């Protein structure tokens, strides 16, 4: 219903604009010479932004202000509305399916693990997904640049079909088949996550990007993070948990058709690569084989294995093996060594370095200037903590409702809805702060970090008291903090590096599942050790809990409650560190609509913005401007 409602709103807005413009005599003339979005509108910004003239303030196409609305400006606005409508209808299903796939099993997770007899290993259902969804995000970012947006996103949807089919048909005697399917789903979601964000940021100004991403963030929050747990619980209780995966099949197929028929003509193709002497002006693109040779094979290999071993070791720790076991220690240590090697490799892939000279045709997976940028590092950790908080609420609050309150899957899923209003409020406030006032990225990120820290801490206390209204309130408060940061974090990175959208989006996107996996690993370890879960524990098959004697049941549920409480306490230090990290961020200023040529560039404060604010503007940092066309910094003040 939400999808239908939002679709109608976009369609009516588009039709109203067309009907209003058809009443003016200039519309016919404009229609004969419609300029492209890129030629007239700074790649799709809100208004046509030429230099104002004395007789026509705000528009440079006509000198007589009494001549009526400018046909060129009207045409540009019409094209912008068409483009926004295509983006919405073409990307809404892929975006929802990747958000839904993360959350729909939150309510069904204990029941799935119980059917397979793997309650003690339930975190692997999440870890198998996160392992591929996190490790392959930079890979898809580079594929989107090398082979184009359309081919990349269609490939992701095919992988989603394969993974969902495996999960739907996995026999309960073959836990590995389920995990394999989850791995394919994670691989697909990694691509959908990053490519959808890249497409939204393509061909538009930073301000328009903020508007479009706000819509998708709100939509993803409602349909993905909000509806997902409820839908998963309802399906599990009324039918079978298998349909939590089967529902992806028709959605993925419909997405492929919509993208092909609606959006394909608007998507950017293979991007020009300096390594192959390609330029935007000539439009010349080399063959598929030559572009394949530009992939940073060494960087991809090191990142996949290093990051994959880290995720694997964290997934084993405390659940499959003890933290001090050789399997965990060797895996994590190797993961750290290979990950450090990846950073060293990317450094030497920068222009003029040894590997760049050795492999002149290869494009670095993550440009070194991003790796060494302070704000990018702080934004990465902020996203890391956001993923940790989001996953903790969706998965461990559900464990609390299932194992402590003894509610059914659909009842537990409904309780997770309290997280959604807070998430929506946070997204709305961040959109207002970025688009209207104060039009800066620092305030929502910093305030969101504080609110999320308070929300997680008080949620642990509320779970201990078992006071349901307080639990619901703290879930909503945590949602506000999360929503405040969902949109401004990538926006801050894109504003700082407007010509490296794919790399920035990939780096920010990889932090969410990594933080979620790391947080769930710590929480699962604490929960298992505190609750006493094991092969001989009644908690192994929680469906039989209600059959226990009252005294035994009280002891088991109390142990489960304390396990959940201490699991939340364990991630509180990470939330505190996140608030401290956010306080050291700079700031990206988002231009006001109607500022003409200025909208084509982004002003960035590169110092510690909080100090500048506390000192009432006096600080040693510099404000630089980066134009969207070049991405080169220019000192402003």
Coordinates of C-alpha atoms in Angstrom, one line a residue:
X1 CA 0.0 0.0 0.0
X2 CA 2.8 2.4 0.8
X3 CA 4.4 1.7 -2.6
X4 CA 1.1 2.4 -4.4
X5 CA 0.6 5.6 -2.4
X6 CA 4.1 7.0 -3.1
X7 CA 3.8 5.9 -6.7
X8 CA 0.5 7.8 -7.1
X9 CA 2.1 10.9 -5.5
X10 CA 5.0 10.9 -7.9
X11 CA 2.7 10.3 -10.9
X12 CA 0.2 13.1 -9.9
X13 CA 3.0 15.5 -9.3
X14 CA 4.4 14.8 -12.8
X15 CA 0.9 15.1 -14.4
X16 CA 0.1 18.4 -12.6
X17 CA 3.3 20.0 -13.8
X18 CA 2.6 18.9 -17.4
X19 CA -1.0 20.3 -17.3
X20 CA 0.1 23.6 -15.9
X21 CA 2.8 24.0 -18.5
X22 CA 0.5 23.1 -21.4
X23 CA -1.6 26.2 -20.7
X24 CA 1.3 28.6 -21.6
X25 CA 2.0 29.6 -25.2
X26 CA 5.7 29.0 -24.8
X27 CA 5.3 25.3 -24.1
X28 CA 5.1 24.4 -27.8
X29 CA 8.3 26.2 -28.6
X30 CA 10.0 24.6 -25.7
X31 CA 8.9 21.2 -26.7
X32 CA 10.6 21.5 -30.1
X33 CA 14.0 22.1 -28.6
X34 CA 14.0 20.3 -25.2
X35 CA 17.5 20.5 -23.7
X36 CA 18.8 17.5 -21.9
X37 CA 19.0 17.3 -18.1
X38 CA 22.8 17.5 -18.2
X39 CA 22.9 20.4 -20.6
X40 CA 20.5 22.7 -18.9
X41 CA 20.2 21.7 -15.3
X42 CA 23.5 20.7 -13.8
X43 CA 22.7 17.0 -14.3
X44 CA 19.2 17.2 -13.0
X45 CA 19.2 19.9 -10.2
X46 CA 16.0 21.4 -9.0
X47 CA 15.9 24.5 -11.3
X48 CA 17.7 25.9 -14.3
X49 CA 20.6 27.8 -12.9
X50 CA 22.1 30.3 -15.3
X51 CA 23.6 33.6 -14.3
X52 CA 20.7 36.1 -13.4
X53 CA 20.4 39.2 -15.5
X54 CA 19.1 42.7 -14.5
X55 CA 15.8 42.4 -16.5
X56 CA 15.3 38.7 -15.7
X57 CA 16.4 38.0 -12.1
X58 CA 16.9 34.3 -11.5
X59 CA 17.0 33.3 -15.3
X60 CA 19.5 34.1 -18.0
X61 CA 17.6 32.8 -21.0
X62 CA 15.4 35.9 -21.5
X63 CA 16.1 39.5 -20.9
X64 CA 12.5 40.6 -20.6
X65 CA 11.1 39.5 -17.2
X66 CA 7.5 40.4 -18.3
X67 CA 7.6 37.9 -21.1
X68 CA 6.3 35.2 -18.8
X69 CA 7.8 31.9 -17.6
X70 CA 11.0 31.0 -19.3
X71 CA 10.3 28.0 -21.7
X72 CA 13.8 26.7 -21.3
X73 CA 13.5 26.6 -17.5
X74 CA 10.1 24.9 -17.8
X75 CA 11.4 22.3 -20.2
X76 CA 14.3 21.6 -17.8
X77 CA 11.9 21.2 -14.9
X78 CA 9.8 18.9 -16.9
X79 CA 12.8 16.7 -17.8
X80 CA 13.8 16.7 -14.2
X81 CA 10.4 15.4 -13.1
X82 CA 10.5 12.7 -15.8
X83 CA 13.9 11.6 -14.7
X84 CA 12.8 11.5 -11.0
X85 CA 9.7 9.4 -11.9
X86 CA 11.8 7.0 -13.9
X87 CA 14.3 6.6 -11.0
X88 CA 11.5 6.0 -8.5
X89 CA 9.6 3.4 -10.6
X90 CA 12.7 1.7 -11.9
X91 CA 14.7 1.4 -8.6
X92 CA 12.0 1.1 -5.9
X93 CA 11.7 -2.7 -6.2
X94 CA 15.4 -3.5 -6.3
X95 CA 16.0 -1.1 -3.3
X96 CA 13.2 -2.7 -1.3
X97 CA 14.2 -6.2 -2.0
X98 CA 17.7 -5.6 -0.7
X99 CA 16.4 -3.9 2.4
X100 CA 13.7 -6.6 2.9
X101 CA 16.2 -9.4 2.5
X102 CA 18.2 -8.2 5.5
X103 CA 15.2 -7.9 7.9
X104 CA 12.6 -10.3 6.8
X105 CA 14.2 -13.3 8.6
X106 CA 14.7 -11.3 11.8
X107 CA 11.4 -12.7 13.2
X108 CA 11.8 -16.1 11.6
X109 CA 15.5 -16.6 12.5
X110 CA 14.9 -18.6 15.7
X111 CA 12.4 -20.8 14.0
X112 CA 14.6 -21.5 11.0
X113 CA 17.5 -22.4 13.2
X114 CA 15.2 -24.7 15.2
X115 CA 14.0 -26.5 12.2
X116 CA 17.5 -27.2 11.1
X117 CA 18.5 -28.2 14.7
X118 CA 21.1 -25.4 14.7
X119 CA 19.9 -22.9 17.3
X120 CA 23.4 -22.5 18.7
X121 CA 24.6 -21.6 15.2
X122 CA 21.7 -19.3 14.2
X123 CA 24.2 -16.4 13.7
X124 CA 25.5 -18.3 10.7
X125 CA 22.3 -17.5 8.8
X126 CA 23.1 -13.9 9.2
X127 CA 26.9 -14.3 8.9
X128 CA 26.7 -16.2 5.5
X129 CA 24.7 -13.3 4.1
X130 CA 26.9 -10.6 5.6
X131 CA 30.1 -12.3 4.6
X132 CA 29.3 -11.8 0.9
X133 CA 27.2 -8.6 1.2
X134 CA 30.1 -6.8 2.9
X135 CA 33.1 -8.3 1.1
X136 CA 31.7 -7.7 -2.5
X137 CA 30.4 -4.1 -2.1
X138 CA 33.7 -2.5 -3.5
X139 CA 33.7 -5.1 -6.2
X140 CA 30.3 -4.0 -7.5
X141 CA 31.3 -0.4 -7.3
X142 CA 34.1 -1.0 -9.7
X143 CA 31.9 -3.2 -11.9
X144 CA 29.3 -0.4 -12.2
X145 CA 32.0 2.0 -13.5
X146 CA 33.7 -0.5 -15.9
X147 CA 30.7 -2.2 -17.4
X148 CA 27.9 0.3 -16.8
X149 CA 25.0 0.5 -14.4
X150 CA 22.4 -1.6 -16.4
X151 CA 24.5 -4.7 -16.9
X152 CA 25.7 -4.6 -13.3
X153 CA 22.2 -4.3 -11.7
X154 CA 20.7 -6.9 -13.9
X155 CA 23.4 -9.4 -12.9
X156 CA 22.7 -8.7 -9.3
X157 CA 19.0 -9.5 -9.8
X158 CA 19.9 -12.8 -11.5
X159 CA 22.0 -13.7 -8.5
X160 CA 19.1 -12.8 -6.2
X161 CA 16.9 -15.3 -8.1
X162 CA 19.5 -18.1 -7.7
X163 CA 20.1 -17.4 -4.0
X164 CA 16.4 -17.1 -3.1
X165 CA 15.6 -20.4 -5.0
X166 CA 18.3 -22.2 -3.0
X167 CA 17.1 -20.9 0.3
X168 CA 13.5 -21.7 -0.5
X169 CA 14.2 -25.3 -1.4
X170 CA 16.9 -26.1 1.1
X171 CA 16.1 -29.4 2.9
X172 CA 16.3 -29.3 6.7
X173 CA 19.0 -31.9 6.6
X174 CA 21.2 -29.7 4.5
X175 CA 22.1 -26.6 6.5
X176 CA 24.9 -25.9 4.1
X177 CA 22.5 -25.4 1.2
X178 CA 20.6 -22.7 3.1
X179 CA 23.9 -21.0 3.9
X180 CA 25.0 -21.2 0.3
X181 CA 21.7 -19.6 -0.8
X182 CA 22.2 -16.8 1.8
X183 CA 25.7 -16.3 0.4
X184 CA 24.3 -15.7 -3.1
X185 CA 21.6 -13.4 -1.6
X186 CA 24.3 -11.4 0.1
X187 CA 26.3 -11.2 -3.1
X188 CA 23.2 -9.8 -4.9
X189 CA 22.3 -7.4 -2.1
X190 CA 25.8 -6.0 -2.1
X191 CA 25.4 -5.1 -5.7
X192 CA 21.9 -3.8 -5.4
X193 CA 22.8 -1.7 -2.4
X194 CA 25.7 0.1 -4.0
X195 CA 24.5 0.3 -7.6
X196 CA 21.1 1.8 -6.6
X197 CA 22.9 4.5 -4.5
X198 CA 25.3 5.2 -7.4
X199 CA 22.4 5.6 -9.9
X200 CA 20.6 7.9 -7.5
X201 CA 23.7 10.1 -7.3
X202 CA 24.3 10.0 -11.1
X203 CA 23.4 13.0 -13.2
X204 CA 22.1 15.2 -10.3
X205 CA 23.4 17.9 -8.1
X206 CA 24.1 17.3 -4.4
X207 CA 20.9 18.9 -3.4
X208 CA 18.8 16.8 -5.8
X209 CA 20.7 13.7 -4.6
X210 CA 19.7 14.6 -1.0
X211 CA 16.1 14.8 -2.0
X212 CA 16.1 11.5 -4.0
X213 CA 18.0 9.6 -1.3
X214 CA 15.7 10.9 1.4
X215 CA 12.7 9.4 -0.5
X216 CA 14.5 6.0 -0.9
X217 CA 15.7 6.0 2.7
X218 CA 12.2 6.7 4.0
X219 CA 10.8 4.0 1.7
X220 CA 13.4 1.5 2.6
X221 CA 12.8 2.2 6.3
X222 CA 9.1 1.5 6.0
X223 CA 9.0 -1.4 3.6
X224 CA 12.4 -2.9 4.4
X225 CA 13.3 -2.3 8.0
X226 CA 9.7 -1.8 9.2
X227 CA 7.6 -4.2 7.2
X228 CA 10.3 -6.9 6.9
X229 CA 10.2 -8.3 10.4
X230 CA 6.4 -8.1 10.6
X231 CA 6.1 -9.8 7.2
X232 CA 8.6 -12.5 8.2
X233 CA 6.8 -13.2 11.4
X234 CA 3.4 -13.4 9.8
X235 CA 4.6 -15.7 7.0
X236 CA 6.4 -18.0 9.5
X237 CA 3.3 -18.3 11.7
X238 CA 0.7 -18.6 9.0
X239 CA 2.6 -20.6 6.4
X240 CA 6.3 -21.5 6.4
X241 CA 9.6 -19.6 6.8
X242 CA 10.5 -20.7 3.3
X243 CA 8.3 -18.1 1.8
X244 CA 10.5 -15.4 3.6
X245 CA 12.9 -16.3 0.8
X246 CA 10.4 -17.3 -1.9
X247 CA 8.8 -13.8 -1.9
X248 CA 12.0 -12.5 -3.5
X249 CA 11.5 -14.5 -6.7
X250 CA 8.6 -12.5 -8.2
X251 CA 9.9 -9.2 -6.9
X252 CA 13.4 -9.8 -8.5
X253 CA 11.8 -10.8 -11.8
X254 CA 9.5 -7.8 -11.9
X255 CA 12.5 -5.6 -11.1
X256 CA 14.4 -6.9 -14.1
X257 CA 11.5 -6.0 -16.4
X258 CA 11.0 -2.5 -14.9
X259 CA 14.6 -1.6 -15.2
X260 CA 14.9 -2.8 -18.8
X261 CA 11.7 -1.1 -20.1
X262 CA 11.7 2.1 -17.9
X263 CA 15.2 3.0 -16.8
X264 CA 17.7 1.4 -19.2
X265 CA 17.9 4.4 -21.5
X266 CA 18.7 6.8 -18.5
X267 CA 21.5 4.7 -17.0
X268 CA 25.1 5.6 -17.5
X269 CA 27.1 3.1 -19.4
X270 CA 30.8 2.2 -19.0
X271 CA 32.6 5.2 -17.5
X272 CA 35.7 6.7 -19.2
X273 CA 38.9 5.2 -18.0
X274 CA 42.1 7.2 -18.1
X275 CA 44.0 3.9 -18.2
X276 CA 42.5 3.2 -21.6
X277 CA 42.8 6.9 -22.9
X278 CA 39.1 7.3 -22.8
X279 CA 37.4 10.7 -22.3
X280 CA 33.9 11.9 -21.7
X281 CA 34.2 14.2 -24.7
X282 CA 35.0 11.6 -27.3
X283 CA 32.7 9.0 -25.9
X284 CA 35.0 6.3 -27.1
X285 CA 34.8 3.0 -25.2
X286 CA 37.1 0.0 -25.7
X287 CA 36.1 -3.6 -25.9
X288 CA 34.8 -5.8 -23.1
X289 CA 38.1 -7.7 -22.8
X290 CA 40.2 -4.5 -22.6
X291 CA 37.9 -3.1 -19.9
X292 CA 38.1 -6.4 -18.0
X293 CA 41.9 -5.9 -17.8
X294 CA 41.4 -2.6 -15.9
X295 CA 40.0 -4.4 -12.9
X296 CA 42.3 -4.2 -9.8
X297 CA 42.7 -8.0 -9.5
X298 CA 45.2 -7.8 -6.7
X299 CA 43.1 -5.3 -4.7
X300 CA 39.9 -7.4 -5.2
X301 CA 41.7 -10.6 -4.2
X302 CA 43.2 -9.1 -1.0
X303 CA 40.0 -7.4 0.0
X304 CA 37.8 -10.4 -0.5
X305 CA 40.1 -12.8 1.3
X306 CA 41.2 -10.4 4.0
X307 CA 37.7 -9.2 4.8
X308 CA 36.2 -12.6 4.3
X309 CA 38.6 -14.2 6.8
X310 CA 37.8 -11.5 9.3
X311 CA 34.0 -12.1 9.0
X312 CA 34.6 -15.8 9.1
X313 CA 36.7 -15.6 12.3
X314 CA 34.2 -13.3 13.9
X315 CA 31.3 -15.6 13.0
X316 CA 33.1 -18.6 14.5
X317 CA 34.2 -16.8 17.7
X318 CA 32.0 -17.7 20.6
X319 CA 29.5 -19.6 18.6
X320 CA 31.3 -22.5 16.9
X321 CA 34.7 -22.2 18.6
X322 CA 36.0 -20.4 21.6
X323 CA 37.7 -17.1 21.1
X324 CA 41.1 -18.7 22.1
X325 CA 40.8 -21.6 19.7
X326 CA 43.4 -21.9 16.9
X327 CA 40.7 -21.8 14.3
X328 CA 39.5 -18.4 15.4
X329 CA 42.9 -16.9 16.2
X330 CA 44.5 -18.0 12.9
X331 CA 41.5 -16.9 10.8
X332 CA 41.3 -13.5 12.4
X333 CA 45.1 -12.9 12.4
X334 CA 45.3 -13.9 8.7
X335 CA 42.4 -11.7 8.0
X336 CA 44.1 -8.7 9.6
X337 CA 47.4 -9.3 7.8
X338 CA 45.7 -9.6 4.4
X339 CA 43.5 -6.6 5.1
X340 CA 46.6 -4.5 5.9
X341 CA 48.2 -5.9 2.8
X342 CA 45.2 -4.6 0.8
X343 CA 45.8 -1.1 2.2
X344 CA 49.4 -1.2 1.3
X345 CA 48.5 -2.5 -2.2
X346 CA 46.1 0.4 -2.8
X347 CA 48.7 2.8 -1.7
X348 CA 51.2 1.5 -4.3
X349 CA 48.4 1.5 -6.9
X350 CA 48.1 5.3 -6.6
X351 CA 49.6 7.3 -9.6
X352 CA 53.4 7.3 -9.8
X353 CA 53.8 4.4 -7.3
X354 CA 55.5 1.0 -8.1
X355 CA 52.3 -1.1 -8.7
X356 CA 50.7 1.7 -10.8
X357 CA 53.8 1.6 -13.1
X358 CA 53.7 -2.2 -13.1
X359 CA 50.0 -2.4 -14.0
X360 CA 49.3 0.8 -15.8
X361 CA 46.0 -0.3 -17.2
X362 CA 44.4 -1.3 -13.9
X363 CA 42.2 1.1 -12.0
X364 CA 42.6 1.1 -8.1
X365 CA 39.6 -0.4 -6.4
X366 CA 39.6 2.2 -3.6
X367 CA 41.6 5.4 -4.6
X368 CA 44.3 6.2 -2.0
X369 CA 43.1 9.7 -1.5
X370 CA 39.9 8.3 0.0
X371 CA 41.8 5.9 2.3
X372 CA 43.9 8.7 3.8
X373 CA 41.1 11.2 4.1
X374 CA 40.2 11.8 7.8
X375 CA 36.5 12.4 7.2
X376 CA 36.1 9.3 5.1
X377 CA 37.6 7.2 7.9
X378 CA 35.3 8.8 10.5
X379 CA 32.3 8.3 8.3
X380 CA 33.2 4.7 7.8
X381 CA 33.2 4.1 11.6
X382 CA 30.0 6.0 11.9
X383 CA 28.3 3.7 9.4
X384 CA 29.9 0.8 11.2
X385 CA 28.3 1.8 14.4
X386 CA 25.0 2.4 12.7
X387 CA 24.9 -1.1 11.3
X388 CA 25.8 -2.5 14.7
X389 CA 22.9 -0.6 16.4
X390 CA 20.4 -1.5 13.6
X391 CA 21.2 -5.2 13.6
X392 CA 21.2 -5.4 17.4
X393 CA 17.6 -4.0 17.7
X394 CA 16.2 -6.1 14.8
X395 CA 17.7 -9.4 15.9
X396 CA 18.2 -9.4 19.6
X397 CA 15.0 -7.6 20.5
X398 CA 13.3 -10.4 18.6
X399 CA 15.2 -13.0 20.6
X400 CA 14.0 -11.2 23.7
X401 CA 10.3 -11.3 22.6
X402 CA 10.6 -14.9 21.6
X403 CA 12.6 -16.5 24.4
X404 CA 11.8 -14.2 27.3
X405 CA 8.2 -13.1 26.6
X406 CA 7.5 -16.5 24.8
X407 CA 5.6 -14.7 22.0
X408 CA 5.0 -16.3 18.6
X409 CA 6.9 -15.3 15.5
X410 CA 4.2 -12.9 14.2
X411 CA 3.7 -11.3 17.6
X412 CA 7.5 -10.8 18.0
X413 CA 7.6 -9.3 14.5
X414 CA 4.9 -6.8 15.2
X415 CA 6.8 -5.5 18.3
X416 CA 9.7 -4.6 16.0
X417 CA 7.5 -2.1 14.3
X418 CA 8.2 0.3 17.1
X419 CA 11.7 0.8 15.6
X420 CA 10.1 2.0 12.3
X421 CA 8.4 5.3 13.4
X422 CA 11.7 6.4 15.0
X423 CA 13.6 5.5 11.8
X424 CA 11.1 7.5 9.7
X425 CA 11.2 10.5 12.0
X426 CA 15.0 10.4 11.8
X427 CA 15.1 10.3 8.0
X428 CA 12.6 13.1 7.8
X429 CA 14.5 15.3 10.2
X430 CA 17.8 14.6 8.4
X431 CA 16.2 15.5 5.0
X432 CA 15.0 18.8 6.5
X433 CA 18.4 19.6 8.0
X434 CA 20.2 18.9 4.7
X435 CA 17.6 20.4 2.3
X436 CA 16.1 23.3 4.3
X437 CA 18.0 24.3 7.4
X438 CA 20.8 24.5 8.3
X439 CA 21.7 22.7 5.0
X440 CA 24.8 21.0 6.5
X441 CA 25.7 17.3 6.9
X442 CA 27.5 17.6 10.3
X443 CA 24.5 18.4 12.5
X444 CA 22.3 15.3 11.7
X445 CA 25.4 12.9 11.8
X446 CA 26.5 14.3 15.2
X447 CA 23.1 14.5 16.8
X448 CA 22.1 11.1 15.4
X449 CA 25.2 9.6 17.0
X450 CA 24.3 11.0 20.4
X451 CA 20.7 9.9 20.2
X452 CA 21.7 6.3 19.1
X453 CA 24.2 6.0 22.0
X454 CA 21.5 7.0 24.5
X455 CA 18.9 4.8 22.9
X456 CA 21.1 1.6 23.0
X457 CA 22.1 2.3 26.6
X458 CA 18.6 2.8 27.8
X459 CA 17.3 -0.1 25.8
X460 CA 19.5 -2.4 27.7
X461 CA 18.1 -1.0 31.0
X462 CA 14.5 -1.3 29.7
X463 CA 15.0 -5.0 28.7
X464 CA 16.3 -5.7 32.2
X465 CA 13.2 -4.1 33.8
X466 CA 10.9 -5.9 31.3
X467 CA 8.8 -2.8 31.1
X468 CA 7.4 -3.1 27.6
X469 CA 6.4 0.6 27.0
X470 CA 9.9 1.6 27.9
X471 CA 11.4 -1.1 25.6
X472 CA 9.2 0.2 22.7
X473 CA 10.2 3.8 23.4
X474 CA 13.9 3.1 23.4
X475 CA 13.6 1.1 20.2
X476 CA 11.9 4.1 18.6
X477 CA 14.6 6.4 20.1
X478 CA 17.4 4.3 18.6
X479 CA 15.5 4.4 15.3
X480 CA 15.6 8.2 15.4
X481 CA 19.4 8.2 15.8
X482 CA 19.8 5.6 13.0
X483 CA 17.5 7.5 10.6
X484 CA 19.3 10.8 11.2
X485 CA 22.5 9.3 9.8
X486 CA 21.3 7.1 7.0
X487 CA 21.3 9.8 4.3
X488 CA 23.8 12.5 5.5
X489 CA 26.8 10.0 5.8
X490 CA 27.1 9.1 2.1
X491 CA 26.0 12.6 1.2
X492 CA 29.0 14.0 3.2
X493 CA 31.4 11.6 1.4
X494 CA 29.9 12.3 -2.1
X495 CA 30.2 16.1 -1.4
X496 CA 33.8 15.7 -0.5
X497 CA 34.6 13.5 -3.6
X498 CA 32.0 14.3 -6.3
X499 CA 34.0 12.5 -9.0
X500 CA 34.5 9.3 -7.1
X501 CA 30.8 8.5 -6.3
X502 CA 31.1 4.7 -6.9
X503 CA 34.2 4.4 -4.6
X504 CA 32.7 6.6 -1.9
X505 CA 29.3 4.8 -1.9
X506 CA 31.0 1.4 -1.8
X507 CA 33.2 2.3 1.1
X508 CA 30.2 3.7 3.1
X509 CA 28.0 0.8 2.2
X510 CA 30.5 -1.9 3.2
X511 CA 30.6 -0.5 6.8
X512 CA 26.9 -1.3 7.5
X513 CA 27.0 -5.1 7.2
X514 CA 30.5 -5.2 8.7
X515 CA 29.3 -3.4 11.7
X516 CA 26.2 -5.5 11.9
X517 CA 28.3 -8.8 11.7
X518 CA 30.8 -7.6 14.2
X519 CA 28.1 -6.5 16.6
X520 CA 26.1 -9.7 16.3
X521 CA 29.2 -11.8 16.8
X522 CA 30.0 -10.0 20.1
X523 CA 26.3 -10.1 21.2
X524 CA 25.9 -13.8 20.3
X525 CA 29.1 -14.7 22.2
X526 CA 27.9 -12.7 25.3
X527 CA 24.4 -14.1 25.0
X528 CA 25.6 -17.7 24.7
X529 CA 28.0 -17.4 27.7
X530 CA 25.5 -15.6 29.9
X531 CA 22.3 -17.5 29.0
X532 CA 24.0 -20.9 29.2
X533 CA 22.7 -21.9 25.7
X534 CA 24.2 -25.2 24.5
X535 CA 23.3 -28.6 23.2
X536 CA 21.9 -29.8 26.5
X537 CA 20.0 -26.5 27.2
X538 CA 16.2 -26.2 27.0
X539 CA 16.9 -23.1 24.9
X540 CA 18.2 -25.2 22.1
X541 CA 14.6 -25.9 21.1
X542 CA 12.7 -23.0 22.4
X543 CA 9.4 -24.3 20.9
X544 CA 9.2 -26.7 23.9
X545 CA 9.8 -23.9 26.5
X546 CA 6.1 -23.6 27.4
X547 CA 6.1 -27.3 28.3
X548 CA 8.6 -26.9 31.1
X549 CA 7.7 -26.8 34.8
X550 CA 7.0 -23.2 36.0
X551 CA 10.2 -23.0 38.2
X552 CA 12.4 -24.4 35.4
X553 CA 10.8 -22.1 32.9
X554 CA 11.3 -19.0 35.1
X555 CA 15.0 -19.9 35.4
X556 CA 15.5 -20.4 31.7
X557 CA 13.7 -17.2 30.6
X558 CA 15.6 -15.2 33.2
X559 CA 18.9 -16.5 31.9
X560 CA 17.8 -15.6 28.4
X561 CA 16.8 -12.1 29.5
X562 CA 20.2 -11.5 31.1
X563 CA 21.9 -12.8 28.0
X564 CA 20.1 -10.3 25.9
X565 CA 20.7 -7.4 28.4
X566 CA 24.4 -8.1 28.6
X567 CA 24.6 -8.4 24.8
X568 CA 23.3 -4.9 24.5
X569 CA 25.7 -3.6 27.2
X570 CA 28.6 -5.1 25.3
X571 CA 28.1 -2.8 22.3
X572 CA 27.6 0.4 24.3
X573 CA 31.3 1.3 24.2
X574 CA 31.2 1.2 20.4
X575 CA 28.3 3.7 20.5
X576 CA 30.3 6.0 22.8
X577 CA 33.3 5.9 20.5
X578 CA 31.0 6.7 17.5
X579 CA 29.8 9.9 19.2
X580 CA 33.4 10.9 19.8
X581 CA 34.4 10.1 16.2
X582 CA 31.5 12.1 14.8
X583 CA 32.6 15.2 16.8
X584 CA 35.8 15.3 14.8
X585 CA 34.1 15.5 11.4
X586 CA 34.2 18.4 9.0
X587 CA 31.1 19.7 7.2
X588 CA 29.6 19.8 3.7
X589 CA 27.5 22.8 2.9
X590 CA 24.5 22.1 0.6
X591 CA 23.7 25.0 -1.7
X592 CA 20.2 26.6 -1.5
X593 CA 17.9 26.1 -4.4
X594 CA 18.1 29.1 -6.7
X595 CA 21.8 29.9 -6.2
X596 CA 22.6 29.5 -9.9
X597 CA 26.1 28.5 -10.8
X598 CA 26.9 27.9 -7.1
X599 CA 24.8 24.8 -7.1
X600 CA 27.4 23.2 -9.4
X601 CA 30.0 23.2 -6.6
X602 CA 30.0 22.0 -3.0
X603 CA 31.7 23.9 -0.2
X604 CA 33.5 21.7 2.4
X605 CA 34.8 22.6 5.8
X606 CA 37.9 20.4 6.3
X607 CA 38.7 21.2 9.9
X608 CA 36.9 20.0 13.0
X609 CA 33.5 21.6 12.5
X610 CA 32.4 21.3 16.1
X611 CA 35.3 23.5 17.2
X612 CA 34.3 26.0 14.6
X613 CA 30.8 26.0 15.8
X614 CA 31.8 26.3 19.5
X615 CA 34.2 29.2 18.7
X616 CA 31.4 30.9 16.8
X617 CA 33.1 30.6 13.4
X618 CA 36.7 31.2 14.3
X619 CA 38.8 28.2 13.4
X620 CA 42.0 27.3 11.6
X621 CA 40.2 25.0 9.1
X622 CA 39.7 25.9 5.4
X623 CA 36.5 25.9 3.4
X624 CA 37.1 24.5 -0.1
X625 CA 34.8 24.2 -3.1
X626 CA 34.7 21.2 -5.4
X627 CA 32.9 21.5 -8.7
X628 CA 30.8 18.6 -9.8
X629 CA 32.3 18.5 -13.2
X630 CA 36.0 18.4 -12.1
X631 CA 35.9 17.4 -8.5
X632 CA 39.1 19.5 -8.0
X633 CA 39.3 21.5 -4.7
X634 CA 39.5 25.3 -4.7
X635 CA 40.3 27.3 -1.6
X636 CA 37.4 29.6 -0.7
X637 CA 38.4 30.9 2.7

